[in-house]
mmCIF file of C-alpha atoms in Angstrom:
data_model
loop_
_atom_site.group_PDB
_atom_site.id
_atom_site.type_symbol
_atom_site.label_atom_id
_atom_site.label_comp_id
_atom_site.label_asym_id
_atom_site.label_seq_id
_atom_site.Cartn_x
_atom_site.Cartn_y
_atom_site.Cartn_z
ATOM 1 C CA MET A 1 15.191 45.530 17.645
ATOM 2 C CA ALA A 2 16.458 44.089 14.390
ATOM 3 C CA SER A 3 16.929 46.508 11.558
ATOM 4 C CA LEU A 4 14.622 46.588 8.575
ATOM 5 C CA ARG A 5 17.312 45.137 6.361
ATOM 6 C CA ASP A 6 17.980 42.213 8.687
ATOM 7 C CA ILE A 7 14.320 41.262 8.753
ATOM 8 C CA LYS A 8 14.030 41.606 4.995
ATOM 9 C CA GLY A 9 17.022 39.292 4.598
ATOM 10 C CA ARG A 10 15.502 36.685 6.837
ATOM 11 C CA ILE A 11 12.189 36.819 5.008
ATOM 12 C CA ASP A 12 13.953 36.299 1.696
ATOM 13 C CA SER A 13 16.001 33.370 2.912
ATOM 14 C CA THR A 14 12.974 31.709 4.508
ATOM 15 C CA LYS A 15 11.084 32.120 1.252
ATOM 16 C CA LYS A 16 13.881 30.378 -0.617
ATOM 17 C CA THR A 17 13.954 27.530 1.875
ATOM 18 C CA LYS A 18 10.217 27.220 1.498
ATOM 19 C CA GLN A 19 10.537 26.921 -2.255
ATOM 20 C CA ILE A 20 12.949 24.055 -1.804
ATOM 21 C CA THR A 21 10.875 22.189 0.772
ATOM 22 C CA LYS A 22 7.783 22.695 -1.349
ATOM 23 C CA ALA A 23 9.539 21.228 -4.364
ATOM 24 C CA MET A 24 10.823 18.286 -2.310
ATOM 25 C CA GLU A 25 7.340 17.672 -1.013
ATOM 26 C CA MET A 26 5.947 17.455 -4.516
ATOM 27 C CA VAL A 27 8.774 15.246 -5.720
ATOM 28 C CA SER A 28 8.191 12.882 -2.805
ATOM 29 C CA ALA A 29 4.477 12.809 -3.503
ATOM 30 C CA ALA A 30 5.167 11.726 -7.067
ATOM 31 C CA LYS A 31 7.665 9.115 -5.908
ATOM 32 C CA LEU A 32 5.233 7.846 -3.330
ATOM 33 C CA ASN A 33 2.687 7.243 -6.056
ATOM 34 C CA ARG A 34 5.152 5.193 -8.036
ATOM 35 C CA ALA A 35 6.297 3.318 -4.951
ATOM 36 C CA GLU A 36 2.713 2.409 -4.179
ATOM 37 C CA GLU A 37 2.286 1.099 -7.711
ATOM 38 C CA ASN A 38 5.444 -0.977 -7.397
ATOM 39 C CA ALA A 39 4.239 -2.437 -4.145
ATOM 40 C CA LYS A 40 0.946 -3.264 -5.792
ATOM 41 C CA ALA A 41 2.649 -4.931 -8.759
ATOM 42 C CA PHE A 42 4.544 -7.153 -6.352
ATOM 43 C CA VAL A 43 1.422 -8.444 -4.592
ATOM 44 C CA PRO A 44 0.401 -11.153 -7.102
ATOM 45 C CA TYR A 45 3.882 -12.633 -7.037
ATOM 46 C CA SER A 46 4.156 -12.679 -3.271
ATOM 47 C CA GLU A 47 0.674 -14.101 -2.794
ATOM 48 C CA LYS A 48 1.260 -16.873 -5.273
ATOM 49 C CA ILE A 49 4.654 -17.860 -3.951
ATOM 50 C CA GLN A 50 3.334 -17.866 -0.416
ATOM 51 C CA GLU A 51 0.449 -20.076 -1.434
ATOM 52 C CA VAL A 52 2.706 -22.614 -3.118
ATOM 53 C CA VAL A 53 5.254 -22.625 -0.301
ATOM 54 C CA ALA A 54 2.561 -23.063 2.309
ATOM 55 C CA SER A 55 0.847 -25.876 0.475
ATOM 56 C CA ILE A 56 4.123 -27.730 0.059
ATOM 57 C CA ALA A 57 5.315 -27.100 3.582
ATOM 58 C CA THR A 58 2.049 -28.018 5.248
ATOM 59 C CA GLY A 59 0.461 -30.450 2.815
ATOM 60 C CA GLY A 60 3.367 -32.782 2.184
ATOM 61 C CA GLY A 61 3.868 -33.883 5.758
ATOM 62 C CA ASP A 62 7.427 -35.042 5.342
ATOM 63 C CA ALA A 63 8.611 -31.749 3.855
ATOM 64 C CA ASP A 64 11.984 -31.171 5.360
ATOM 65 C CA HIS A 65 14.442 -28.426 4.685
ATOM 66 C CA PRO A 66 17.039 -26.626 6.832
ATOM 67 C CA MET A 67 15.277 -23.331 6.210
ATOM 68 C CA LEU A 68 12.113 -24.620 7.808
ATOM 69 C CA LYS A 69 13.694 -25.854 11.024
ATOM 70 C CA SER A 70 14.529 -23.818 14.092
ATOM 71 C CA ARG A 71 17.907 -24.568 15.549
ATOM 72 C CA ASP A 72 19.859 -23.349 18.550
ATOM 73 C CA VAL A 73 20.564 -19.695 18.131
ATOM 74 C CA LYS A 74 24.216 -18.816 18.386
ATOM 75 C CA ARG A 75 24.113 -15.781 16.197
ATOM 76 C CA THR A 76 21.269 -13.589 15.050
ATOM 77 C CA GLY A 77 21.128 -11.582 11.861
ATOM 78 C CA TYR A 78 19.335 -8.274 11.602
ATOM 79 C CA LEU A 79 18.468 -6.874 8.228
ATOM 80 C CA VAL A 80 17.748 -3.179 8.555
ATOM 81 C CA ILE A 81 16.168 -1.119 5.819
ATOM 82 C CA THR A 82 16.845 2.608 5.931
ATOM 83 C CA SER A 83 17.138 5.394 3.384
ATOM 84 C CA ASP A 84 20.212 6.930 1.812
ATOM 85 C CA ARG A 85 19.260 10.483 2.583
ATOM 86 C CA GLY A 86 17.871 12.275 5.570
ATOM 87 C CA LEU A 87 15.183 14.961 5.604
ATOM 88 C CA ALA A 88 12.559 12.302 6.081
ATOM 89 C CA GLY A 89 11.370 13.089 9.574
ATOM 90 C CA ALA A 90 11.624 10.210 12.007
ATOM 91 C CA TYR A 91 11.844 7.614 9.232
ATOM 92 C CA ASN A 92 15.393 6.451 9.901
ATOM 93 C CA SER A 93 15.717 7.270 13.553
ATOM 94 C CA SER A 94 12.688 5.243 14.597
ATOM 95 C CA VAL A 95 13.891 2.073 12.859
ATOM 96 C CA LEU A 96 17.442 2.494 14.073
ATOM 97 C CA ARG A 97 16.333 3.121 17.615
ATOM 98 C CA ALA A 98 14.177 -0.003 17.582
ATOM 99 C CA VAL A 99 17.041 -2.156 16.293
ATOM 100 C CA TYR A 100 19.553 -0.634 18.656
ATOM 101 C CA GLN A 101 17.382 -1.159 21.701
ATOM 102 C CA THR A 102 16.521 -4.711 20.714
ATOM 103 C CA ILE A 103 20.176 -5.570 20.277
ATOM 104 C CA GLN A 104 21.091 -4.021 23.606
ATOM 105 C CA LYS A 105 18.364 -6.013 25.270
ATOM 106 C CA ARG A 106 18.969 -9.377 23.625
ATOM 107 C CA HIS A 107 22.707 -9.597 23.283
ATOM 108 C CA VAL A 108 25.642 -9.090 25.577
ATOM 109 C CA SER A 109 28.523 -9.317 23.144
ATOM 110 C CA ALA A 110 29.051 -8.374 19.515
ATOM 111 C CA ASP A 111 29.676 -12.018 18.598
ATOM 112 C CA GLU A 112 26.052 -12.846 19.078
ATOM 113 C CA TYR A 113 24.659 -10.819 16.228
ATOM 114 C CA THR A 114 25.461 -9.359 12.873
ATOM 115 C CA LEU A 115 23.885 -6.652 10.801
ATOM 116 C CA ILE A 116 22.941 -6.393 7.181
ATOM 117 C CA THR A 117 22.134 -2.849 6.223
ATOM 118 C CA ILE A 118 20.286 -1.484 3.256
ATOM 119 C CA GLY A 119 20.723 2.272 2.918
ATOM 120 C CA LYS A 120 23.403 4.680 3.961
ATOM 121 C CA MET A 121 21.789 6.014 7.127
ATOM 122 C CA GLY A 122 21.712 2.599 8.735
ATOM 123 C CA ARG A 123 25.250 1.750 7.719
ATOM 124 C CA ASP A 124 26.670 4.977 9.115
ATOM 125 C CA PHE A 125 24.699 4.639 12.326
ATOM 126 C CA PHE A 126 26.000 1.156 13.139
ATOM 127 C CA ARG A 127 29.477 1.814 11.895
ATOM 128 C CA LYS A 128 29.779 4.771 14.233
ATOM 129 C CA ARG A 129 28.863 2.530 17.134
ATOM 130 C CA ASN A 130 31.316 -0.169 16.076
ATOM 131 C CA MET A 131 28.670 -2.801 15.571
ATOM 132 C CA PRO A 132 29.452 -5.667 13.202
ATOM 133 C CA ILE A 133 28.061 -5.124 9.718
ATOM 134 C CA ASP A 134 28.243 -8.229 7.604
ATOM 135 C CA LYS A 135 26.830 -6.897 4.375
ATOM 136 C CA GLU A 136 25.757 -3.516 3.234
ATOM 137 C CA ILE A 137 24.228 -1.940 0.199
ATOM 138 C CA VAL A 138 23.774 1.745 -0.416
ATOM 139 C CA ALA A 139 22.333 3.898 -3.175
ATOM 140 C CA ILE A 140 19.262 1.821 -3.861
ATOM 141 C CA ALA A 141 17.104 3.419 -6.565
ATOM 142 C CA ASP A 142 13.908 5.117 -5.526
ATOM 143 C CA GLN A 143 11.978 2.591 -7.553
ATOM 144 C CA PRO A 144 14.082 -0.521 -7.008
ATOM 145 C CA ASP A 145 14.010 -3.454 -9.397
ATOM 146 C CA PHE A 146 14.240 -6.947 -8.077
ATOM 147 C CA ALA A 147 17.617 -7.228 -9.791
ATOM 148 C CA ASP A 148 19.005 -4.375 -7.630
ATOM 149 C CA ILE A 149 18.400 -6.278 -4.448
ATOM 150 C CA LYS A 150 18.828 -9.831 -5.618
ATOM 151 C CA ASP A 151 22.497 -10.166 -4.739
ATOM 152 C CA ILE A 152 22.260 -8.959 -1.179
ATOM 153 C CA ALA A 153 19.054 -10.906 -0.631
ATOM 154 C CA SER A 154 20.519 -14.180 -1.817
ATOM 155 C CA GLU A 155 23.751 -13.609 0.079
ATOM 156 C CA THR A 156 21.757 -12.981 3.228
ATOM 157 C CA VAL A 157 19.784 -16.155 2.748
ATOM 158 C CA GLN A 158 23.072 -17.905 2.107
ATOM 159 C CA LEU A 159 24.354 -16.763 5.508
ATOM 160 C CA PHE A 160 21.548 -18.689 7.086
ATOM 161 C CA THR A 161 22.124 -21.759 4.941
ATOM 162 C CA ASP A 162 25.821 -21.713 5.807
ATOM 163 C CA GLU A 163 24.898 -21.501 9.495
ATOM 164 C CA VAL A 164 26.714 -18.218 9.953
ATOM 165 C CA ILE A 165 23.491 -16.938 11.445
ATOM 166 C CA ASP A 166 20.743 -19.043 12.986
ATOM 167 C CA GLU A 167 17.873 -16.637 12.684
ATOM 168 C CA LEU A 168 17.162 -13.547 10.691
ATOM 169 C CA TYR A 169 15.029 -10.571 11.566
ATOM 170 C CA LEU A 170 13.849 -7.857 9.226
ATOM 171 C CA TYR A 171 13.428 -4.281 10.405
ATOM 172 C CA TYR A 172 11.682 -1.719 8.268
ATOM 173 C CA ASN A 173 8.996 0.918 8.251
ATOM 174 C CA HIS A 174 5.697 -0.557 7.217
ATOM 175 C CA TYR A 175 3.607 1.765 5.109
ATOM 176 C CA VAL A 176 0.195 2.196 6.692
ATOM 177 C CA SER A 177 -0.878 5.439 5.062
ATOM 178 C CA ALA A 178 0.717 8.620 3.778
ATOM 179 C CA ILE A 179 0.924 9.991 7.299
ATOM 180 C CA THR A 180 1.492 6.817 9.311
ATOM 181 C CA GLN A 181 4.427 4.457 9.076
ATOM 182 C CA GLU A 182 5.051 1.728 11.589
ATOM 183 C CA VAL A 183 8.349 0.216 12.589
ATOM 184 C CA THR A 184 7.973 -3.492 11.958
ATOM 185 C CA GLU A 185 9.996 -6.428 13.125
ATOM 186 C CA LYS A 186 9.555 -9.578 11.127
ATOM 187 C CA LYS A 187 11.182 -12.909 11.699
ATOM 188 C CA LEU A 188 12.245 -14.073 8.279
ATOM 189 C CA LEU A 189 14.274 -17.211 8.904
ATOM 190 C CA PRO A 190 13.729 -19.951 9.828
ATOM 191 C CA LEU A 191 10.371 -20.034 8.105
ATOM 192 C CA THR A 192 8.198 -21.305 10.888
ATOM 193 C CA ASP A 193 4.846 -19.593 10.452
ATOM 194 C CA LEU A 194 4.101 -20.628 6.902
ATOM 195 C CA SER A 195 0.650 -21.974 7.431
ATOM 196 C CA GLU A 196 -0.620 -18.678 8.797
ATOM 197 C CA GLY A 197 -3.153 -16.852 6.708
ATOM 198 C CA VAL A 198 -3.480 -19.539 4.089
ATOM 199 C CA LYS A 199 -6.854 -20.756 2.980
ATOM 200 C CA ALA A 200 -7.722 -24.247 4.076
ATOM 201 C CA THR A 201 -8.453 -25.374 0.547
ATOM 202 C CA THR A 202 -4.909 -25.621 -0.736
ATOM 203 C CA SER A 203 -4.769 -28.264 -3.373
ATOM 204 C CA SER A 204 -2.224 -30.995 -3.131
ATOM 205 C CA TYR A 205 0.341 -31.026 -5.853
ATOM 206 C CA GLU A 206 2.286 -33.508 -7.822
ATOM 207 C CA TYR A 207 5.971 -32.716 -7.489
ATOM 208 C CA GLU A 208 8.373 -32.916 -10.337
ATOM 209 C CA PRO A 209 10.948 -34.352 -9.582
ATOM 210 C CA ASN A 210 10.291 -34.385 -5.801
ATOM 211 C CA GLN A 211 9.456 -32.221 -2.838
ATOM 212 C CA GLU A 212 12.976 -31.754 -1.535
ATOM 213 C CA GLU A 213 14.326 -30.457 -4.788
ATOM 214 C CA ILE A 214 11.459 -28.076 -5.189
ATOM 215 C CA LEU A 215 11.922 -26.730 -1.697
ATOM 216 C CA GLU A 216 15.578 -26.298 -2.537
ATOM 217 C CA VAL A 217 14.640 -23.852 -5.289
ATOM 218 C CA LEU A 218 11.500 -22.461 -3.799
ATOM 219 C CA LEU A 219 12.453 -21.511 -0.256
ATOM 220 C CA PRO A 220 15.420 -19.265 -1.045
ATOM 221 C CA GLN A 221 13.344 -17.596 -3.715
ATOM 222 C CA TYR A 222 10.566 -17.118 -1.214
ATOM 223 C CA ALA A 223 12.855 -15.613 1.403
ATOM 224 C CA GLU A 224 14.350 -13.288 -1.189
ATOM 225 C CA SER A 225 10.916 -12.202 -2.271
ATOM 226 C CA LEU A 226 10.043 -11.357 1.331
ATOM 227 C CA ILE A 227 13.115 -9.158 1.571
ATOM 228 C CA TYR A 228 12.184 -7.431 -1.659
ATOM 229 C CA GLY A 229 8.637 -6.955 -0.404
ATOM 230 C CA ALA A 230 9.935 -5.332 2.763
ATOM 231 C CA LEU A 231 12.149 -3.057 0.700
ATOM 232 C CA LEU A 232 9.234 -1.908 -1.449
ATOM 233 C CA ASP A 233 7.210 -1.312 1.681
ATOM 234 C CA GLY A 234 10.110 0.617 3.204
ATOM 235 C CA LYS A 235 10.542 2.739 0.082
ATOM 236 C CA ALA A 236 6.885 3.702 0.082
ATOM 237 C CA SER A 237 7.229 4.657 3.760
ATOM 238 C CA GLU A 238 10.344 6.657 3.023
ATOM 239 C CA HIS A 239 8.673 8.773 0.392
ATOM 240 C CA ALA A 240 5.605 9.208 2.563
ATOM 241 C CA ALA A 241 7.727 10.221 5.554
ATOM 242 C CA ARG A 242 9.714 12.666 3.476
ATOM 243 C CA MET A 243 6.552 14.123 2.015
ATOM 244 C CA THR A 244 5.053 14.673 5.455
ATOM 245 C CA ALA A 245 8.289 16.108 6.826
ATOM 246 C CA MET A 246 8.605 18.502 3.923
ATOM 247 C CA LYS A 247 4.983 19.494 4.197
ATOM 248 C CA SER A 248 5.417 20.489 7.803
ATOM 249 C CA ALA A 249 8.634 22.305 6.923
ATOM 250 C CA THR A 250 6.733 24.277 4.295
ATOM 251 C CA ASP A 251 3.991 25.062 6.794
ATOM 252 C CA ASN A 252 6.561 26.202 9.323
ATOM 253 C CA ALA A 253 8.175 28.422 6.733
ATOM 254 C CA ASP A 254 4.774 29.977 6.043
ATOM 255 C CA ASP A 255 4.276 30.711 9.736
ATOM 256 C CA LEU A 256 7.743 32.141 10.020
ATOM 257 C CA ILE A 257 7.273 34.356 6.987
ATOM 258 C CA GLY A 258 3.988 35.581 8.458
ATOM 259 C CA ASP A 259 5.616 36.481 11.764
ATOM 260 C CA LEU A 260 8.563 38.138 10.092
ATOM 261 C CA SER A 261 6.370 40.174 7.746
ATOM 262 C CA LEU A 262 4.428 41.472 10.710
ATOM 263 C CA LYS A 263 7.654 42.427 12.436
ATOM 264 C CA TYR A 264 8.922 44.036 9.268
ATOM 265 C CA ASN A 265 5.812 46.164 8.844
ATOM 266 C CA ARG A 266 5.892 47.216 12.472
ATOM 267 C CA ALA A 267 9.525 48.221 12.196
ATOM 268 C CA ARG A 268 8.785 50.125 9.006
ATOM 269 C CA GLN A 269 5.916 51.974 10.604
ATOM 270 C CA ALA A 270 7.994 52.756 13.681
ATOM 271 C CA ALA A 271 10.692 54.182 11.427
ATOM 272 C CA ILE A 272 8.189 56.380 9.591
ATOM 273 C CA THR A 273 6.609 57.573 12.817
ATOM 274 C CA GLN A 274 10.008 58.406 14.170
ATOM 275 C CA GLU A 275 10.900 60.344 11.053
ATOM 276 C CA ILE A 276 7.688 62.394 11.226
ATOM 277 C CA THR A 277 8.277 63.124 14.897
ATOM 278 C CA GLU A 278 11.766 64.265 14.089
ATOM 279 C CA ILE A 279 10.597 66.576 11.288
ATOM 280 C CA VAL A 280 7.778 67.987 13.400
ATOM 281 C CA GLY A 281 10.168 68.400 16.299
ATOM 282 C CA GLY A 282 12.690 70.126 14.038
ATOM 283 C CA ALA A 283 10.059 72.472 12.594
ATOM 284 C CA ALA A 284 8.795 73.315 16.069
ATOM 285 C CA ALA A 285 12.307 74.157 17.205
ATOM 286 C CA LEU A 286 12.709 76.628 14.328
ATOM 287 C CA GLU A 287 9.616 78.628 15.234
ATOM 288 C CA MET B 1 -10.512 -26.046 -28.277
ATOM 289 C CA LYS B 2 -9.981 -26.038 -24.559
ATOM 290 C CA THR B 3 -7.610 -23.470 -23.191
ATOM 291 C CA LEU B 4 -5.818 -22.770 -19.957
ATOM 292 C CA THR B 5 -5.041 -19.431 -18.418
ATOM 293 C CA VAL B 6 -1.351 -18.742 -18.276
ATOM 294 C CA SER B 7 0.002 -16.048 -16.035
ATOM 295 C CA VAL B 8 3.634 -15.139 -15.697
ATOM 296 C CA VAL B 9 4.412 -13.129 -12.579
ATOM 297 C CA THR B 10 7.669 -11.623 -11.375
ATOM 298 C CA PRO B 11 8.494 -9.453 -8.359
ATOM 299 C CA ASP B 12 8.383 -6.433 -10.666
ATOM 300 C CA GLY B 13 4.817 -7.162 -11.662
ATOM 301 C CA PRO B 14 2.813 -9.485 -13.919
ATOM 302 C CA VAL B 15 4.368 -10.009 -17.347
ATOM 303 C CA LEU B 16 1.529 -11.734 -19.109
ATOM 304 C CA GLU B 17 -1.882 -13.207 -18.507
ATOM 305 C CA ASP B 18 -3.810 -14.813 -21.308
ATOM 306 C CA ALA B 19 -5.472 -18.026 -22.475
ATOM 307 C CA PHE B 20 -3.391 -20.564 -24.382
ATOM 308 C CA GLU B 21 -3.849 -24.103 -25.635
ATOM 309 C CA MET B 22 -0.533 -25.526 -24.614
ATOM 310 C CA VAL B 23 2.469 -24.640 -22.535
ATOM 311 C CA SER B 24 5.805 -26.262 -23.097
ATOM 312 C CA CYS B 25 8.838 -25.494 -21.065
ATOM 313 C CA LYS B 26 12.062 -26.931 -19.822
ATOM 314 C CA ALA B 27 11.935 -28.015 -16.201
ATOM 315 C CA GLU B 28 14.940 -29.107 -14.156
ATOM 316 C CA SER B 29 14.009 -32.697 -14.855
ATOM 317 C CA GLY B 30 13.445 -32.288 -18.591
ATOM 318 C CA GLU B 31 11.048 -30.967 -21.202
ATOM 319 C CA LEU B 32 7.498 -30.612 -20.037
ATOM 320 C CA GLY B 33 4.309 -30.055 -21.980
ATOM 321 C CA VAL B 34 1.126 -28.978 -20.255
ATOM 322 C CA LEU B 35 -2.346 -29.200 -21.786
ATOM 323 C CA PRO B 36 -5.653 -28.177 -20.208
ATOM 324 C CA GLY B 37 -6.818 -30.607 -17.531
ATOM 325 C CA HIS B 38 -3.371 -31.434 -16.239
ATOM 326 C CA ILE B 39 -3.198 -32.618 -12.632
ATOM 327 C CA PRO B 40 -1.924 -30.047 -10.126
ATOM 328 C CA MET B 41 1.843 -29.970 -10.250
ATOM 329 C CA VAL B 42 4.836 -27.908 -9.222
ATOM 330 C CA ALA B 43 8.168 -28.036 -11.025
ATOM 331 C CA PRO B 44 11.261 -25.854 -10.974
ATOM 332 C CA LEU B 45 12.253 -24.373 -14.332
ATOM 333 C CA THR B 46 15.647 -23.895 -15.881
ATOM 334 C CA ILE B 47 16.811 -20.695 -17.517
ATOM 335 C CA SER B 48 15.083 -21.226 -20.813
ATOM 336 C CA ALA B 49 12.322 -20.197 -23.153
ATOM 337 C CA VAL B 50 8.733 -21.045 -22.322
ATOM 338 C CA ARG B 51 6.602 -21.644 -25.409
ATOM 339 C CA LEU B 52 2.930 -20.821 -25.365
ATOM 340 C CA LYS B 53 0.736 -22.099 -28.191
ATOM 341 C CA LYS B 54 -2.511 -20.603 -29.336
ATOM 342 C CA GLU B 55 -4.400 -21.205 -32.588
ATOM 343 C CA GLY B 56 -1.427 -22.420 -34.525
ATOM 344 C CA SER B 57 0.880 -19.600 -33.550
ATOM 345 C CA SER B 58 3.273 -19.698 -30.659
ATOM 346 C CA GLU B 59 4.841 -17.167 -28.365
ATOM 347 C CA ARG B 60 8.089 -17.427 -26.523
ATOM 348 C CA ILE B 61 9.010 -15.924 -23.207
ATOM 349 C CA ALA B 62 12.492 -15.786 -21.732
ATOM 350 C CA VAL B 63 12.227 -17.092 -18.173
ATOM 351 C CA ASN B 64 15.124 -16.965 -15.754
ATOM 352 C CA GLY B 65 14.624 -19.877 -13.441
ATOM 353 C CA GLY B 66 11.736 -19.861 -11.063
ATOM 354 C CA PHE B 67 9.054 -22.497 -11.192
ATOM 355 C CA LEU B 68 5.808 -23.577 -12.697
ATOM 356 C CA GLU B 69 2.589 -24.221 -10.862
ATOM 357 C CA VAL B 70 -0.051 -26.149 -12.735
ATOM 358 C CA ARG B 71 -3.745 -26.416 -11.979
ATOM 359 C CA PRO B 72 -6.290 -28.054 -14.268
ATOM 360 C CA ASP B 73 -7.318 -24.762 -15.861
ATOM 361 C CA LYS B 74 -4.476 -22.471 -14.909
ATOM 362 C CA VAL B 75 -0.721 -22.325 -15.189
ATOM 363 C CA THR B 76 1.293 -19.858 -13.160
ATOM 364 C CA ILE B 77 4.950 -19.229 -13.784
ATOM 365 C CA LEU B 78 6.762 -17.580 -10.905
ATOM 366 C CA ALA B 79 10.172 -16.319 -11.884
ATOM 367 C CA GLN B 80 12.552 -13.716 -10.596
ATOM 368 C CA SER B 81 12.529 -12.213 -14.044
ATOM 369 C CA ALA B 82 10.746 -12.989 -17.285
ATOM 370 C CA GLU B 83 10.526 -11.094 -20.549
ATOM 371 C CA MET B 84 8.464 -11.091 -23.688
ATOM 372 C CA PRO B 85 10.602 -10.850 -26.848
ATOM 373 C CA SER B 86 9.549 -7.228 -27.335
ATOM 374 C CA GLU B 87 10.779 -6.289 -23.874
ATOM 375 C CA ILE B 88 14.246 -7.742 -24.200
ATOM 376 C CA ASP B 89 17.083 -5.271 -24.163
ATOM 377 C CA VAL B 90 19.271 -6.909 -26.786
ATOM 378 C CA GLU B 91 22.193 -4.569 -26.358
ATOM 379 C CA ARG B 92 22.297 -5.212 -22.639
ATOM 380 C CA ALA B 93 22.017 -8.971 -23.087
ATOM 381 C CA ARG B 94 24.827 -8.943 -25.612
ATOM 382 C CA LYS B 95 27.058 -6.991 -23.268
ATOM 383 C CA ALA B 96 26.184 -9.267 -20.369
ATOM 384 C CA LYS B 97 27.109 -12.243 -22.529
ATOM 385 C CA GLU B 98 30.500 -10.813 -23.423
ATOM 386 C CA ARG B 99 31.201 -9.889 -19.842
ATOM 387 C CA ALA B 100 30.287 -13.339 -18.581
ATOM 388 C CA GLU B 101 32.383 -15.021 -21.241
ATOM 389 C CA ARG B 102 35.365 -12.884 -20.364
ATOM 390 C CA ARG B 103 34.955 -13.768 -16.746
ATOM 391 C CA LEU B 104 34.787 -17.444 -17.436
ATOM 392 C CA GLN B 105 37.915 -17.317 -19.520
ATOM 393 C CA THR B 106 40.120 -15.495 -17.036
ATOM 394 C CA LYS B 107 40.639 -18.532 -14.789
ATOM 395 C CA GLN B 108 41.203 -16.420 -11.716
ATOM 396 C CA GLU B 109 40.568 -17.485 -8.174
ATOM 397 C CA ASP B 110 38.384 -14.582 -7.224
ATOM 398 C CA VAL B 111 35.897 -14.994 -10.063
ATOM 399 C CA ASP B 112 32.622 -16.489 -9.014
ATOM 400 C CA PHE B 113 32.236 -19.086 -11.749
ATOM 401 C CA LYS B 114 28.791 -20.170 -10.872
ATOM 402 C CA ARG B 115 27.466 -16.661 -11.033
ATOM 403 C CA ALA B 116 29.212 -15.916 -14.289
ATOM 404 C CA GLU B 117 27.818 -19.098 -15.720
ATOM 405 C CA MET B 118 24.283 -18.199 -14.678
ATOM 406 C CA ALA B 119 24.710 -14.725 -16.142
ATOM 407 C CA LEU B 120 25.913 -16.242 -19.400
ATOM 408 C CA LYS B 121 22.968 -18.613 -19.525
ATOM 409 C CA ARG B 122 20.518 -15.790 -18.933
ATOM 410 C CA ALA B 123 22.091 -13.650 -21.632
ATOM 411 C CA ILE B 124 22.144 -16.477 -24.163
ATOM 412 C CA ASN B 125 18.545 -17.307 -23.359
ATOM 413 C CA ARG B 126 17.435 -13.715 -23.875
ATOM 414 C CA LEU B 127 19.260 -13.424 -27.184
ATOM 415 C CA ASP B 128 17.870 -16.749 -28.301
ATOM 416 C CA VAL B 129 14.298 -15.784 -27.515
ATOM 417 C CA TYR B 130 14.751 -12.456 -29.234
ATOM 418 C CA GLN B 131 16.208 -13.906 -32.387
ATOM 419 C CA ASN B 132 13.848 -16.833 -32.796
ATOM 420 C CA ASN B 133 10.756 -14.813 -32.284
#
């Protein structure tokens, strides 16, 4: 049986760990709130841009742009959104597993795909497995601005325009609620499902100067906005996942402290009982 | 006087939403003025100031590209960033301007001229909107 001092030491260290996990839980809760607000602020922009893109792409008839057309797939791009730090439960591992399995299933050689990673966990994971990473970005702020992501988003879209990749998939954790996050795969490019979810009453526009030139500006911006939207979604999931993970760590620490305290008290009582027995035994021997 | 609702939205959230009498801006194809009752239209914008007029006074917003969507009673400006004069970080814009100018001057191979040029335009636009407010 462990000595009283050992148990006391373990109780103290567990209490300290609990303080830390508790603090992290509260920090994540606050960050989650802000992330939700950011995601909400982004909604009007994304809805509007989607509406305009859809009405041009579907209404015009002769709208034609490389980003709208499927072509033979020689190389596939995967954009993976992960976090920079761990301690977020299954947040990173579930996305990475999904991507890894998909790649194993779809491709036979490393020439057929390339990866674009956002976040350190994803980069390290693929680098360790010697998978080709085309672009990477780490240390994204907890509340990212569009400017933080703009470069990598436009470079990624550029890869498609330059025909380095022929399709692009997004992988991220979709935020369902504070306790549920879903790994989501989204086909970003080519933009083939534009007309989905758009009201039938889209007005027809006059284009200044013409449709092609507007699509030229609009489509990359649209694709970039989708990437940013996914990032905001992923960030909200990250904070939620970390909050949940830290909450269960705190709960576990509570359980552990309870168990250890019980053990400690038992050991203390046993020691006292033993001492009394010894004294009584000693006194009896004297008589 | 008739008005139209103008809303400026960016990925970081709405910047402004209010009623104005006239919107004038610089599109890729030239200056453009929009009054209430305009036919639906879409036009890409340059990096420039958008002027919004209301009851004799006018407001200016620094818009970095993006485009303009016009409906008879509503104008929406979708840009990757847009700032009211009060929100402009002058110090940052000034620094960005110097940096971009330096880049453009160093005629080196590895400098991305197009990007430096865009950065310079954005910085000049911000400073311009701030100063002429």
